[in-house]
Amino acid sequence: MTKRNRPWGYNPNSSTPTSRELHPDTIAVRGGLTRTGFQETSEALFLNSGFTYDSAEQAEASFAETEEHHLYSRFSNPTVQMFEERLALIEGAEAAHATGSGMSAMFASVACLVSAGDRVVASGAMFSSCYVVLTEILPRWGVEVEVVIENTQDAWERALSKKAKAVFIETPSNPLMEIVDIAMVAKLSHSAGALLIVDNVMASPVLQKPLEFGADVVMYSATKHIDGQGRVLGGALLGSKEYIDQHLKPFTRHTGPSLSPFNAWVLLKSLETMEMRVHKMADSAFEIAKALSGAKGIAKVHHPFLDSHPQQQLAKRQMLKGGTTLALDLESKDRAFELMNRLEVIDISNNLGDSRSLITHPASSTHRRLDPETRMRMGIGDGTLRLSVGLENPADLIEDLVTALKR
Ligand SMILES: *Cc1c(COP(=O)(O)O)cnc(C)c1O
């Protein structure tokens, strides 16, 4: 990192440190930082929609892209760009593009690639809004979407024996932490002519790096672990320069799912502490998963690093830790509601990756939009709860859960 204080009208790519030069925790606080002439310590907030030009000629050159100059915050903004640059360095991706929410990132990730008549293949267990985009919205525009119900190599080989434009998977899945083999699906996707897009929200950039397993695009809801403090919505897509510049940006420029500079500024600060937060939350989640396994009143605990998880080996190959959330199967909806209502520390809320532990009943909240058969097929029962583990002391959380279960 040679030139840290860049002048106004800087070239945003001129002094980017590579991920090889610096350790991840250094990048988390310094990556992408561009200072103005005031030499402010922390990132400046450019809360402006437009930019001015010295002359009509400069405006023309900026639009013709012969001169590098921000045009309009729907296209780019210095604060948003700092967030994108820092996140790309953390992920180890060539390029990043930020969006206003995880769902706008998800929609754009596929929509920028497909035309009517194209084929998309998707994993069977996923966040319900992603499922609605894939199985209801895109098919309305003539995109054929095949969902791989059985998460086996055979089923993936069958689905990808025909040509496809994009493959979209979520691993681990929300809420049951089902794991898809990224390397296996990446190989099959490429031989079918498709790009592999991975929704990496549940793992976060800290615990899983899909690009290292051959994925082409990584998708985030920055609302979750990246903010991780329950404040702002945001999303991001990371991949090759070619995907971001040639496919994604021409789509988002005109359809407008831009990230607010204010939210980008909040998220930049969040990236500084993300690694510490996610490690602590993941350690606590595993501790709670072990403590609740076999507890009276709990039929099953879903956590990818537990011996009882059918894909534990695969999870350990792909992930550093088992994630910050776990799912609990109780006997019935009544029992699940009873447990939720008795908790004194853990809040009832449908967000995840937050510094506060949050519990939700997916069948009546986050996954309500799915028809009952799809929900059952995904394994989300009436008694299933999702617990997002926060930064509290895990002993207090276990005590809260065990006490609520006992009464
Ligand atoms: C929350 C979530 C999303 C959507 O993100 P928003 O920021 O809420 O739009 C997508 N995928 C997964 C797995 C999520 O948990």
XYZ file of C-alpha atoms and ligand atoms in Angstrom:
422
model
C 0.000 0.000 0.000
C 2.093 2.825 -1.230
C -0.105 5.837 -1.793
C -2.708 5.971 0.934
C -3.861 9.543 0.588
C -5.296 9.836 -2.833
C -6.268 13.224 -4.265
C -9.726 14.144 -5.416
C -10.529 12.402 -8.648
C -8.261 9.534 -7.682
C -8.054 6.351 -9.650
C -9.744 3.904 -7.295
C -7.656 0.993 -8.515
C -4.292 2.705 -8.416
C -3.092 1.794 -4.959
C -5.148 -1.174 -3.918
C -3.169 -3.575 -1.752
C -3.444 -7.172 -2.860
C -4.658 -9.787 -0.432
C -1.244 -11.433 -0.663
C 0.571 -8.433 0.742
C -1.506 -8.055 3.891
C -3.227 -10.307 6.399
C -7.038 -10.365 6.475
C -7.278 -8.424 9.752
C -5.096 -5.687 8.311
C -7.186 -5.540 5.149
C -10.333 -5.350 7.273
C -9.309 -1.950 8.636
C -7.175 -0.585 5.795
C -8.306 -2.209 2.538
C -9.964 0.171 0.113
C -9.423 3.209 2.330
C -9.210 6.290 0.162
C -8.546 9.589 1.899
C -9.577 12.983 0.607
C -7.372 16.086 0.773
C -8.479 16.558 4.402
C -6.655 13.361 5.378
C -9.441 12.145 7.637
C -8.544 9.077 9.720
C -11.596 6.973 9.032
C -13.633 6.669 5.844
C -15.421 9.782 4.605
C -19.154 9.644 3.997
C -20.003 11.006 0.553
C -23.722 11.479 1.049
C -24.322 12.985 -2.355
C -26.264 11.827 -5.381
C -24.352 13.699 -8.085
C -20.916 15.083 -9.000
C -19.812 18.221 -10.809
C -17.431 18.721 -13.715
C -14.871 21.445 -14.359
C -16.086 21.852 -17.918
C -18.533 20.549 -20.487
C -15.600 18.724 -22.043
C -14.810 16.955 -18.768
C -18.462 15.910 -18.447
C -18.375 14.530 -21.986
C -15.112 12.675 -21.344
C -16.484 11.245 -18.089
C -19.561 9.854 -19.803
C -17.443 8.543 -22.674
C -15.299 6.855 -20.002
C -12.102 8.329 -21.369
C -11.728 10.095 -18.017
C -12.336 8.464 -14.640
C -14.898 10.535 -12.762
C -17.963 9.618 -10.702
C -21.140 10.464 -12.614
C -24.042 9.707 -10.358
C -24.439 7.644 -7.181
C -26.695 5.146 -8.947
C -23.561 4.156 -10.918
C -20.815 4.675 -8.339
C -20.004 6.654 -5.222
C -16.674 7.016 -3.392
C -17.966 5.625 -0.060
C -19.705 2.711 -1.760
C -16.557 2.079 -3.766
C -14.457 1.881 -0.590
C -16.857 -0.744 0.751
C -16.680 -2.706 -2.503
C -12.904 -2.577 -2.599
C -12.505 -3.663 1.030
C -14.977 -6.512 0.657
C -13.281 -7.726 -2.557
C -9.923 -7.792 -0.753
C -11.386 -9.732 2.178
C -13.070 -12.229 -0.153
C -10.050 -12.538 -2.448
C -12.189 -11.590 -5.459
C -11.137 -9.552 -8.470
C -14.117 -7.239 -8.206
C -17.211 -6.455 -6.139
C -20.442 -4.590 -6.630
C -22.633 -3.449 -3.751
C -26.431 -3.353 -3.807
C -29.193 -2.024 -1.572
C -30.133 -5.397 -0.077
C -29.238 -9.063 -0.257
C -32.288 -9.736 -2.401
C -31.396 -7.081 -4.975
C -27.955 -8.703 -5.182
C -29.510 -12.140 -5.570
C -31.955 -11.048 -8.266
C -29.329 -9.099 -10.208
C -26.811 -11.952 -9.979
C -29.008 -14.195 -12.131
C -31.081 -11.629 -14.053
C -27.946 -10.012 -15.537
C -27.032 -13.331 -17.166
C -30.274 -14.781 -18.507
C -32.686 -14.253 -21.398
C -35.986 -15.951 -22.188
C -35.358 -19.589 -23.082
C -32.244 -19.899 -20.889
C -31.972 -22.517 -18.183
C -31.044 -21.999 -14.513
C -30.390 -24.767 -11.979
C -30.781 -24.205 -8.227
C -30.293 -26.057 -4.964
C -33.389 -27.309 -3.182
C -33.000 -25.727 0.239
C -32.793 -21.979 0.402
C -34.021 -18.663 1.789
C -37.612 -18.265 0.715
C -37.297 -14.960 -1.194
C -34.490 -16.463 -3.310
C -36.738 -19.450 -3.966
C -39.598 -17.151 -5.046
C -37.308 -15.242 -7.453
C -36.102 -18.505 -8.990
C -39.308 -20.495 -9.145
C -41.940 -17.773 -9.660
C -40.486 -14.501 -10.984
C -37.845 -15.655 -13.483
C -40.120 -18.335 -15.038
C -42.682 -15.576 -15.780
C -40.075 -14.157 -18.151
C -39.440 -17.425 -19.931
C -36.447 -18.584 -17.912
C -36.549 -22.303 -17.216
C -35.543 -23.070 -13.623
C -34.806 -26.577 -12.371
C -34.571 -27.160 -8.633
C -32.317 -30.030 -7.554
C -34.443 -31.574 -4.836
C -32.132 -34.391 -3.833
C -28.761 -32.972 -2.874
C -26.727 -35.897 -4.274
C -23.989 -36.045 -6.908
C -26.288 -38.130 -9.139
C -29.056 -35.552 -9.008
C -26.638 -32.686 -9.707
C -25.107 -34.627 -12.631
C -28.563 -35.219 -14.086
C -29.622 -31.585 -13.732
C -26.381 -30.362 -15.283
C -26.208 -32.871 -18.120
C -28.086 -30.228 -20.157
C -26.811 -26.733 -20.929
C -27.478 -23.997 -18.373
C -26.675 -20.288 -18.018
C -26.433 -20.070 -14.236
C -26.440 -22.313 -11.191
C -27.548 -20.787 -7.890
C -26.866 -22.548 -4.594
C -27.153 -21.628 -0.945
C -24.727 -23.366 1.407
C -25.160 -23.721 4.300
C -28.890 -23.288 3.793
C -31.155 -21.095 5.853
C -32.368 -22.377 8.304
C -31.399 -26.091 8.387
C -27.714 -25.738 7.526
C -27.810 -28.203 4.648
C -24.483 -28.261 2.789
C -23.960 -28.309 -0.971
C -20.608 -29.557 -2.317
C -19.319 -26.365 -3.951
C -16.369 -27.959 -5.798
C -18.534 -30.747 -7.217
C -21.285 -28.391 -8.380
C -18.725 -25.890 -9.753
C -17.199 -28.567 -12.012
C -20.589 -29.728 -13.273
C -21.766 -26.116 -13.763
C -18.762 -25.291 -15.895
C -19.184 -28.342 -18.078
C -22.828 -27.308 -18.611
C -21.629 -23.844 -19.654
C -23.002 -22.167 -16.512
C -21.593 -19.772 -13.955
C -21.927 -20.936 -10.351
C -23.361 -18.333 -7.966
C -23.129 -19.097 -4.241
C -25.332 -17.426 -1.617
C -22.687 -17.306 1.119
C -24.824 -15.377 3.617
C -25.046 -18.090 6.263
C -21.283 -18.728 6.314
C -20.141 -15.092 5.898
C -16.835 -14.143 4.239
C -15.066 -15.256 7.426
C -16.035 -18.934 7.464
C -16.256 -19.918 3.787
C -14.588 -18.789 0.557
C -16.615 -20.255 -2.330
C -14.261 -18.853 -5.008
C -11.515 -21.159 -3.683
C -13.765 -24.146 -4.465
C -14.396 -23.040 -8.033
C -17.493 -20.849 -7.658
C -17.710 -17.886 -10.031
C -19.837 -15.444 -8.067
C -20.387 -14.959 -4.333
C -23.534 -13.272 -3.072
C -24.062 -11.535 0.279
C -26.816 -9.966 2.246
C -24.635 -7.394 4.022
C -27.567 -6.966 6.386
C -26.496 -10.160 8.145
C -22.918 -10.774 9.398
C -21.325 -7.900 7.496
C -23.327 -5.247 9.371
C -23.992 -7.716 12.132
C -25.347 -5.067 14.430
C -28.934 -4.808 13.249
C -28.688 -1.391 11.592
C -28.742 -1.301 7.805
C -29.718 -3.311 4.749
C -27.153 -4.026 2.088
C -25.985 -6.603 -0.413
C -22.980 -7.435 -2.532
C -21.786 -9.596 -5.399
C -18.176 -10.630 -5.916
C -16.485 -12.348 -8.820
C -14.264 -11.818 -11.817
C -13.799 -8.357 -13.294
C -15.443 -9.703 -16.425
C -18.629 -10.767 -14.594
C -18.893 -7.563 -12.559
C -18.013 -5.126 -15.377
C -19.433 -6.869 -18.448
C -22.554 -8.523 -17.056
C -23.594 -7.139 -13.686
C -22.902 -3.404 -13.903
C -24.630 -2.869 -17.273
C -27.709 -4.427 -15.620
C -27.617 -2.653 -12.238
C -26.683 0.749 -13.738
C -30.053 0.913 -15.435
C -32.223 -1.050 -13.015
C -30.929 0.879 -9.992
C -30.545 -1.394 -6.929
C -27.789 0.894 -5.575
C -26.460 0.793 -2.035
C -26.944 4.062 -0.134
C -23.599 5.777 0.653
C -24.743 6.065 4.260
C -25.275 2.313 4.490
C -21.923 1.712 2.776
C -20.256 3.898 5.406
C -21.877 1.900 8.212
C -20.866 -1.353 6.505
C -17.262 -0.210 6.072
C -16.966 0.211 9.819
C -18.665 -3.157 10.310
C -16.073 -4.919 8.146
C -13.396 -3.824 10.627
C -14.862 -6.048 13.351
C -16.542 -8.756 11.258
C -13.856 -11.392 11.704
C -13.787 -11.078 15.520
C -17.572 -11.055 15.745
C -18.130 -14.031 13.468
C -15.492 -16.187 15.186
C -16.959 -15.516 18.628
C -20.520 -16.085 17.423
C -19.545 -19.308 15.614
C -17.725 -20.659 18.698
C -20.763 -19.905 20.851
C -23.155 -21.434 18.302
C -21.187 -24.694 18.345
C -21.086 -24.691 22.154
C -24.859 -24.170 22.326
C -25.478 -26.830 19.654
C -23.493 -29.348 21.722
C -25.208 -28.319 24.972
C -28.690 -28.727 23.473
C -28.014 -32.014 21.652
C -29.988 -34.680 23.471
C -31.708 -32.144 25.743
C -35.193 -33.097 26.830
C -37.814 -31.496 24.604
C -35.479 -31.091 21.624
C -35.845 -33.771 18.956
C -32.918 -32.606 16.847
C -30.218 -29.949 16.663
C -29.010 -28.975 13.183
C -25.434 -27.694 13.128
C -22.947 -28.683 10.386
C -20.040 -29.437 12.738
C -22.007 -31.785 15.025
C -21.260 -35.514 14.632
C -24.996 -35.984 14.035
C -24.937 -33.779 10.908
C -24.979 -36.047 7.832
C -22.623 -33.723 5.933
C -20.164 -32.983 8.735
C -17.109 -34.049 6.675
C -18.104 -31.928 3.694
C -18.877 -28.983 5.972
C -15.430 -29.267 7.547
C -13.819 -29.299 4.086
C -15.591 -26.122 3.012
C -15.994 -24.143 6.215
C -13.632 -22.909 8.904
C -16.361 -23.211 11.562
C -19.955 -24.410 11.452
C -21.639 -21.014 11.225
C -23.361 -18.727 13.688
C -26.851 -20.170 13.481
C -28.397 -23.472 14.399
C -31.810 -24.987 13.970
C -33.771 -26.849 16.634
C -36.594 -29.287 15.971
C -39.238 -29.347 18.678
C -42.218 -31.651 18.805
C -44.794 -29.135 17.563
C -45.532 -25.508 16.779
C -47.025 -25.110 20.276
C -43.828 -26.353 21.938
C -41.724 -24.121 19.685
C -43.830 -21.051 20.486
C -43.752 -21.907 24.193
C -39.953 -21.983 24.144
C -39.739 -18.673 22.268
C -42.147 -16.966 24.647
C -40.248 -18.110 27.739
C -36.855 -16.767 26.677
C -35.635 -13.793 28.657
C -32.307 -12.955 27.015
C -32.755 -14.125 23.423
C -35.069 -11.916 21.339
C -37.764 -13.085 18.953
C -36.680 -11.656 15.611
C -36.206 -12.903 12.069
C -32.818 -11.279 11.351
C -29.590 -13.275 11.705
C -25.873 -12.716 12.083
C -26.638 -10.014 14.643
C -24.669 -9.164 17.780
C -27.824 -10.035 19.742
C -29.047 -13.624 19.776
C -32.304 -13.932 17.873
C -34.775 -16.767 17.532
C -37.404 -17.254 14.863
C -40.005 -19.799 13.805
C -39.264 -20.145 10.054
C -42.559 -21.824 9.082
C -44.547 -18.788 10.250
C -41.999 -16.068 9.390
C -38.989 -16.231 7.062
C -40.203 -19.304 5.189
C -43.947 -18.636 5.397
C -44.088 -17.752 1.700
C -43.241 -21.352 0.695
C -46.083 -23.797 0.197
C -46.311 -26.425 2.960
C -45.015 -29.247 0.724
C -41.879 -27.331 -0.264
C -41.339 -26.432 3.373
C -41.680 -30.058 4.464
C -39.399 -31.134 1.631
C -36.775 -28.639 2.869
C -37.176 -30.210 6.318
C -38.669 -27.100 7.903
C -41.236 -28.520 10.275
C -43.929 -26.814 12.358
C -41.672 -27.292 15.383
C -38.456 -25.998 13.758
C -36.770 -22.941 15.284
C -33.756 -21.038 13.974
C -31.401 -19.569 16.532
C -28.936 -16.917 15.433
C -26.230 -16.748 18.081
C -24.917 -13.313 19.034
C -22.044 -11.917 21.041
C -23.476 -12.515 24.524
C -21.698 -14.932 26.848
C -22.732 -18.417 25.645
C -23.343 -19.538 29.249
C -26.130 -16.952 29.557
C -27.665 -18.145 26.307
C -27.542 -21.828 27.290
C -29.063 -20.951 30.665
C -31.842 -18.985 28.920
C -32.635 -21.902 26.585
C -32.376 -24.658 29.185
C -34.537 -22.746 31.679
C -37.170 -22.082 29.021
C -37.177 -25.754 28.034
C -37.569 -26.966 31.634
C -40.560 -24.991 32.834
C -31.359 -12.553 4.522
C -30.950 -13.443 3.425
C -31.051 -13.009 2.090
C -31.652 -11.684 1.711
O -30.976 -10.564 2.177
P -31.683 -9.148 2.495
O -30.552 -8.267 2.860
O -32.661 -9.384 3.587
O -32.375 -8.714 1.244
C -30.630 -13.886 1.108
N -30.136 -15.105 1.399
C -30.022 -15.542 2.675
C -29.465 -16.893 2.940
C -30.427 -14.725 3.730
O -30.334 -15.177 4.986
